[in-house]
Amino acid sequence: MRTSLRTVRLRLSEPLRISRSVTTARDAVRLSIEHQGLHGHGETVTSVYYGLDTAAVLHWLDRCGRALARFPDPETALAVLSGRVSGEPAGAGGPAVPGTPPAVTAAVESALLDLVGKRAGTPVHRLLGTAVAPVAATARTIGITAPGRAADLAVRLAEAGFTVIKLKAGSTDPEDDVARVRAVRAAVPHVRVLLDPNGGWSAAAAPALLGRFAALGVEAVEQPVAPGDTEALARLAAHSPLPVVADEDAVGIEDARRLAGRVHGINVKLAKCGGVSAALRIAGLIAGSGTALMLGCLTASSLGIAPAVHLVDRARWTDLDGHLLLAHDPWAGIGGNDGTVRASIYPGLGVRPRTPFDAPRSHVMADGVVRGSRHEGEARP
């Protein structure tokens, strides 16, 4: 097997402000694996929070590419990486070399799944045991912004077909968060609302805030308080009048094991936990515990989001809108612009490079206007 890497700059259609940062763009590095004339693709995006810059991503993907060259075929490499055969999935004999960051492991597994699916003529969800292509309503994120503007954006999104909206929270003054939610609830009362402070509330203020947002009809809150104290998060969830979903406090399977049955949900991101196989292990661990699965993502192209879309039938909440935040998505194939993401029925991940005529029917621009388009400018996450 031969591998190649390509870096593209993903720019957001507008800056995304959360409690700890503002994002305008990030790099995406594509890993392509070629074997007997077919190609599989995966993507890792840079992340300040996870300590991955472009140089680090390229370094680790290059090391994994050299490890992949030792395998006779992608099926064998995927079996080792996913732990379906004896050996060390992340060890010296595996395609992900020791120390590989989870986001890079996820991209390697994605490229292998894509290639194995293409070789078998089978979409990834069937490789994972799901016969019918999964479909789900996805949340669409609105960053920290003025209440009136958030309400205007929510109206435009609802008109485009979105039934779930996620509002970022964690303003310096919590009353700003309350005003934003109140404005959106008044503007689109039929839409489900999720809230995500990204750990931005104090432990002292969180219980009262959860009560106020429950009264406003918020469906669930992600990571209300700063990560690092899972016991405090569990205690908060135990007395919360609405579901509390762990995100920054739930990175891998050991975190999920500590939190299973103690929070209402766990936000699983493939780039955070290490890929599809790791996500499935977490889903199996929390099944029946009273803790539901949420599927989330980083800002990424359709290529980076696609593996998770093949899992949405397993999730209570789907938040796979990273590709929808871009000024231009270089890949197509999972939909989402009408509020629904769909796993492809085509072999592999089912995504393809976007052409000038593949632009979405409509796109919610930074000014809140939904505009139709046949061509989009350059971009990335």
CSV table of C-alpha atoms in Angstrom, one decimal, residues 71-225:
chain,number,residue,atom,x,y,z
A,71,PHE,CA,0.8,-4.5,5.5
A,72,PRO,CA,-0.2,-6.7,2.5
A,73,ASP,CA,-3.7,-5.2,2.1
A,74,PRO,CA,-6.0,-2.7,3.8
A,75,GLU,CA,-8.2,-5.4,5.2
A,76,THR,CA,-5.4,-6.8,7.4
A,77,ALA,CA,-4.3,-3.3,8.5
A,78,LEU,CA,-7.9,-2.4,9.4
A,79,ALA,CA,-8.3,-5.7,11.4
A,80,VAL,CA,-5.2,-4.9,13.4
A,81,LEU,CA,-6.1,-1.3,14.0
A,82,SER,CA,-9.6,-2.1,15.2
A,83,GLY,CA,-8.3,-4.9,17.4
A,84,ARG,CA,-10.2,-7.7,15.6
A,85,VAL,CA,-7.0,-9.8,15.4
A,86,SER,CA,-4.3,-10.5,17.9
A,87,GLY,CA,-1.6,-7.9,18.3
A,88,GLU,CA,-1.4,-4.3,19.5
A,89,PRO,CA,-3.7,-2.0,17.6
A,90,ALA,CA,-1.7,1.0,18.6
A,91,GLY,CA,1.6,-0.8,19.1
A,92,ALA,CA,4.8,-1.3,17.1
A,93,GLY,CA,3.1,-3.8,14.8
A,94,GLY,CA,0.0,-1.7,14.0
A,95,PRO,CA,-0.7,0.9,11.4
A,96,ALA,CA,-0.9,3.6,14.2
A,97,VAL,CA,2.5,3.8,15.7
A,98,PRO,CA,3.0,4.3,19.4
A,99,GLY,CA,2.0,7.7,20.7
A,100,THR,CA,-0.2,8.5,17.7
A,101,PRO,CA,-2.7,11.2,18.6
A,102,PRO,CA,-6.3,10.0,18.5
A,103,ALA,CA,-7.3,12.4,15.7
A,104,VAL,CA,-4.6,10.9,13.5
A,105,THR,CA,-5.6,7.3,14.4
A,106,ALA,CA,-9.1,8.2,13.4
A,107,ALA,CA,-8.0,9.5,10.0
A,108,VAL,CA,-6.0,6.3,9.4
A,109,GLU,CA,-9.0,4.1,10.3
A,110,SER,CA,-11.2,6.3,8.1
A,111,ALA,CA,-9.0,5.9,5.1
A,112,LEU,CA,-8.8,2.1,5.6
A,113,LEU,CA,-12.6,1.9,6.0
A,114,ASP,CA,-13.1,3.9,2.8
A,115,LEU,CA,-10.7,1.7,0.9
A,116,VAL,CA,-12.0,-1.6,2.3
A,117,GLY,CA,-15.5,-0.6,1.5
A,118,LYS,CA,-14.6,0.3,-2.1
A,119,ARG,CA,-12.8,-3.0,-2.5
A,120,ALA,CA,-15.9,-4.8,-1.3
A,121,GLY,CA,-18.4,-2.6,-3.1
A,122,THR,CA,-20.0,-1.9,0.2
A,123,PRO,CA,-20.7,1.3,2.2
A,124,VAL,CA,-19.0,1.7,5.5
A,125,HIS,CA,-22.3,1.4,7.5
A,126,ARG,CA,-22.7,-2.1,6.1
A,127,LEU,CA,-19.1,-3.0,7.1
A,128,LEU,CA,-20.2,-1.9,10.6
A,129,GLY,CA,-23.3,-4.1,10.6
A,130,THR,CA,-26.1,-1.6,9.7
A,131,ALA,CA,-28.0,-2.6,6.5
A,132,VAL,CA,-29.9,0.6,5.9
A,133,ALA,CA,-28.0,3.9,5.4
A,134,PRO,CA,-28.3,5.9,8.6
A,135,VAL,CA,-30.0,9.3,8.5
A,136,ALA,CA,-30.4,11.8,11.3
A,137,ALA,CA,-31.4,15.4,12.1
A,138,THR,CA,-28.2,17.2,12.9
A,139,ALA,CA,-27.8,20.2,15.3
A,140,ARG,CA,-26.5,23.4,13.7
A,141,THR,CA,-24.2,25.5,15.9
A,142,ILE,CA,-24.7,29.2,16.5
A,143,GLY,CA,-21.7,30.8,18.3
A,144,ILE,CA,-21.7,33.3,21.1
A,145,THR,CA,-23.3,36.4,19.6
A,146,ALA,CA,-25.9,39.0,20.3
A,147,PRO,CA,-29.3,37.7,21.2
A,148,GLY,CA,-31.1,39.4,18.3
A,149,ARG,CA,-28.6,38.1,15.8
A,150,ALA,CA,-28.8,34.6,17.2
A,151,ALA,CA,-32.6,34.7,16.8
A,152,ASP,CA,-32.3,35.9,13.2
A,153,LEU,CA,-29.9,33.1,12.4
A,154,ALA,CA,-32.1,30.5,14.1
A,155,VAL,CA,-35.1,31.7,12.0
A,156,ARG,CA,-33.1,31.3,8.8
A,157,LEU,CA,-31.9,27.9,9.8
A,158,ALA,CA,-35.4,26.7,10.7
A,159,GLU,CA,-36.6,27.9,7.3
A,160,ALA,CA,-33.8,25.9,5.7
A,161,GLY,CA,-35.0,22.7,7.5
A,162,PHE,CA,-33.1,22.5,10.7
A,163,THR,CA,-35.0,21.2,13.7
A,164,VAL,CA,-32.1,21.2,16.2
A,165,ILE,CA,-30.0,24.2,17.0
A,166,LYS,CA,-27.0,24.2,19.4
A,167,LEU,CA,-26.2,27.5,21.0
A,168,LYS,CA,-22.8,28.2,22.3
A,169,ALA,CA,-22.7,29.6,25.9
A,170,GLY,CA,-20.2,30.6,28.5
A,171,SER,CA,-20.3,34.4,28.2
A,172,THR,CA,-18.5,36.4,30.8
A,173,ASP,CA,-22.0,37.4,32.1
A,174,PRO,CA,-24.3,34.4,32.3
A,175,GLU,CA,-27.2,36.7,31.7
A,176,ASP,CA,-26.0,37.1,28.1
A,177,ASP,CA,-26.5,33.3,27.7
A,178,VAL,CA,-30.0,33.5,29.2
A,179,ALA,CA,-30.9,36.4,26.9
A,180,ARG,CA,-29.6,34.5,23.8
A,181,VAL,CA,-31.6,31.3,24.6
A,182,ARG,CA,-34.7,33.3,25.4
A,183,ALA,CA,-34.5,35.2,22.1
A,184,VAL,CA,-34.0,32.0,20.1
A,185,ARG,CA,-36.8,30.2,21.9
A,186,ALA,CA,-39.2,33.1,21.2
A,187,ALA,CA,-38.1,33.2,17.5
A,188,VAL,CA,-38.3,29.4,16.8
A,189,PRO,CA,-40.4,27.8,19.6
A,190,HIS,CA,-40.8,24.5,17.6
A,191,VAL,CA,-37.0,23.9,17.3
A,192,ARG,CA,-35.1,21.7,19.7
A,193,VAL,CA,-32.3,23.7,21.5
A,194,LEU,CA,-29.1,22.3,22.9
A,195,LEU,CA,-26.6,24.4,24.9
A,196,ASP,CA,-22.8,24.2,25.1
A,197,PRO,CA,-20.8,26.4,27.5
A,198,ASN,CA,-17.6,24.4,26.7
A,199,GLY,CA,-16.9,24.4,30.5
A,200,GLY,CA,-17.5,28.1,30.8
A,201,TRP,CA,-19.8,28.2,33.8
A,202,SER,CA,-18.6,28.2,37.4
A,203,ALA,CA,-19.4,25.3,39.6
A,204,ALA,CA,-21.3,27.7,41.9
A,205,ALA,CA,-23.5,29.2,39.2
A,206,ALA,CA,-24.1,26.0,37.2
A,207,PRO,CA,-27.0,24.5,39.3
A,208,ALA,CA,-29.1,27.6,39.1
A,209,LEU,CA,-28.4,28.2,35.4
A,210,LEU,CA,-29.4,24.6,34.6
A,211,GLY,CA,-32.7,25.3,36.3
A,212,ARG,CA,-33.3,28.5,34.3
A,213,PHE,CA,-32.5,26.8,31.0
A,214,ALA,CA,-34.7,23.9,31.8
A,215,ALA,CA,-37.6,26.4,32.3
A,216,LEU,CA,-36.7,27.9,28.9
A,217,GLY,CA,-37.1,24.5,27.2
A,218,VAL,CA,-33.4,23.7,26.5
A,219,GLU,CA,-33.2,20.0,25.8
A,220,ALA,CA,-29.6,19.3,27.1
A,221,VAL,CA,-26.4,21.0,28.2
A,222,GLU,CA,-22.9,19.9,27.2
A,223,GLN,CA,-20.0,20.3,29.6
A,224,PRO,CA,-21.4,23.0,31.8
A,225,VAL,CA,-18.3,23.4,34.0
